[in-house]
C-alpha cells in the first residue's frame, strides 16, 4: 500500500499533476480511515464486525485506485475516486444516521473533489445528484422508512465526519490553488513567448525595411563612387609627373576604396550577392585574395596565410571576397597599434574551415554576445554592418560562424562551410553557342547602364582602351540594338535598371 501511494512521474505534465493530487487525496483518506477505524474500535457500542468490514473495504478500494494512477489511468482514477467517495457518503447517510449534519455536509467535499480532479461541469452534476439524493434520504427519514441503522449517533463518529470534511477540503483547496498557480505560470510563459515572437517579428520587419533602404542607397552611392574612381584614374595619368598631385590622388583612391567597401557591406546586407553560387576552392581563393589585403590592413599589421588544398565549397565569389574583406577590416580596427592577422583554411571530411585570428584588443562577454547585431559597433567610426554581413553571407552559403575572444587576448573567428566533392561541376544556367563575330566586332562593346554619369564615365574608360562603345540606358534598348546589329564582342550591364534589369537581359 505504501509503495502504491508514492508520487508517480507520468509523461504528461498535467497528468502528473493530477496523478499526484489524487494520490495525496488517497493518502489523506487512508490516514482518515485509520483514524476513523481507531475511534470506532474505542467506542464499545459499535459492532466490530461491521466496523472492520467497512474500513477494510475502504482500504482495499484506496489501493485499487492507487494502482490505476501508477498505470497512467489518471482520468479513470479521478472519476473512480470521486464516485467512490460519493458512494461512501451516500451509504453513510442511508445506513448510519440519515440526514444528520455531519453526514450530509460531507457531500460538499465530494463536489469539491470532483471539481478539482475532473472538472467544473462534473462538479455541477455531482452537486445536482447529491442534492437529489439528500432529498430522497430526507423523505425516507420523514416517512420513517429509512433502512435499519447499523449504528446510532456517536459523538466520536460525528467528530470523525467533521475532521474528514475539514482535512479533505484543505487538501483539495491546496491542490486547486497549485493548479491555478501552475496554469498562471504556463500562461505567463506563453505570454513571454508570444511577446518574444512579436519582438523578433517586428525586429525582422525593421531589418527587412532597413535592408531594402540600404541596398537602394548603396547602389546609388556605388554609382557615384564608380564615377569618382574613373575620373581619378583619368586625371592621375595626366599628372603622373607631379609627385605631390599623385599623392593627393593616392589619398583619393584610398578614400574611394574604403567607401566602396562600405557600399559592398550595405549591398551584401540588403540583398543576396549577384554572383551565382559556384564550386570554389576556398584555399586557392584566399591565396588569390592576398594581394588586396596588405593595402587594406596597412604596414603595422603582419599578414599570415595558410591554405590547404582541395577545400571546395559552393558559394558566390563576390560573397567570399566580402567575407574576407570584412574579417580583415575588423581585425585591422582591433589592432590600432599593429599586430598579426592569421588566416587559415583547412578541411575535414564534411566541412571546410576558415579561421581568422588577430592579436588585437579582444572583446568582453557583453560585446561578444552582440557583435553580429546589425549596426552594433564599438568604434567611433563605422557602420556596424561588417560582422553582421559576414554572418548573413556565411548563412546563405550553408555555413556557421563562431567567435572566441577575451579582453586583451585577441579574437578568433571560425567559419565552417559544407565541403563539396571535386566531381561537382560549376552551377550554371542553360547556355547558348555564342555567334561568330567579325574582327571589327571584336572591339565593339554594348554598355547597358541607366545612370547617366556612370554610363558616361564607363564609356570614357572603355574608349580609352580602344573599344567602340554603344551605350544604352536599359535592357529593352539593349535587346532592340542586338536585334538590328548583333555583332558585339560583349555586353557590359548594370544589374538594377528600370523596365528590364541586367539579369533578365
CSV table of C-alpha atoms in Angstrom, one decimal, residues 235-243 246:
chain,number,residue,atom,x,y,z
A,235,UNK,CA,43.3,62.6,-64.1
A,236,UNK,CA,46.1,60.6,-62.5
A,237,UNK,CA,47.5,59.8,-65.9
A,238,UNK,CA,47.6,63.5,-66.8
A,239,UNK,CA,49.6,64.4,-63.7
A,240,UNK,CA,51.8,61.3,-63.4
A,241,UNK,CA,54.9,63.5,-63.5
A,242,UNK,CA,53.8,65.6,-60.5
A,243,UNK,CA,54.6,63.7,-57.3
A,246,UNK,CA,49.9,62.0,-57.4
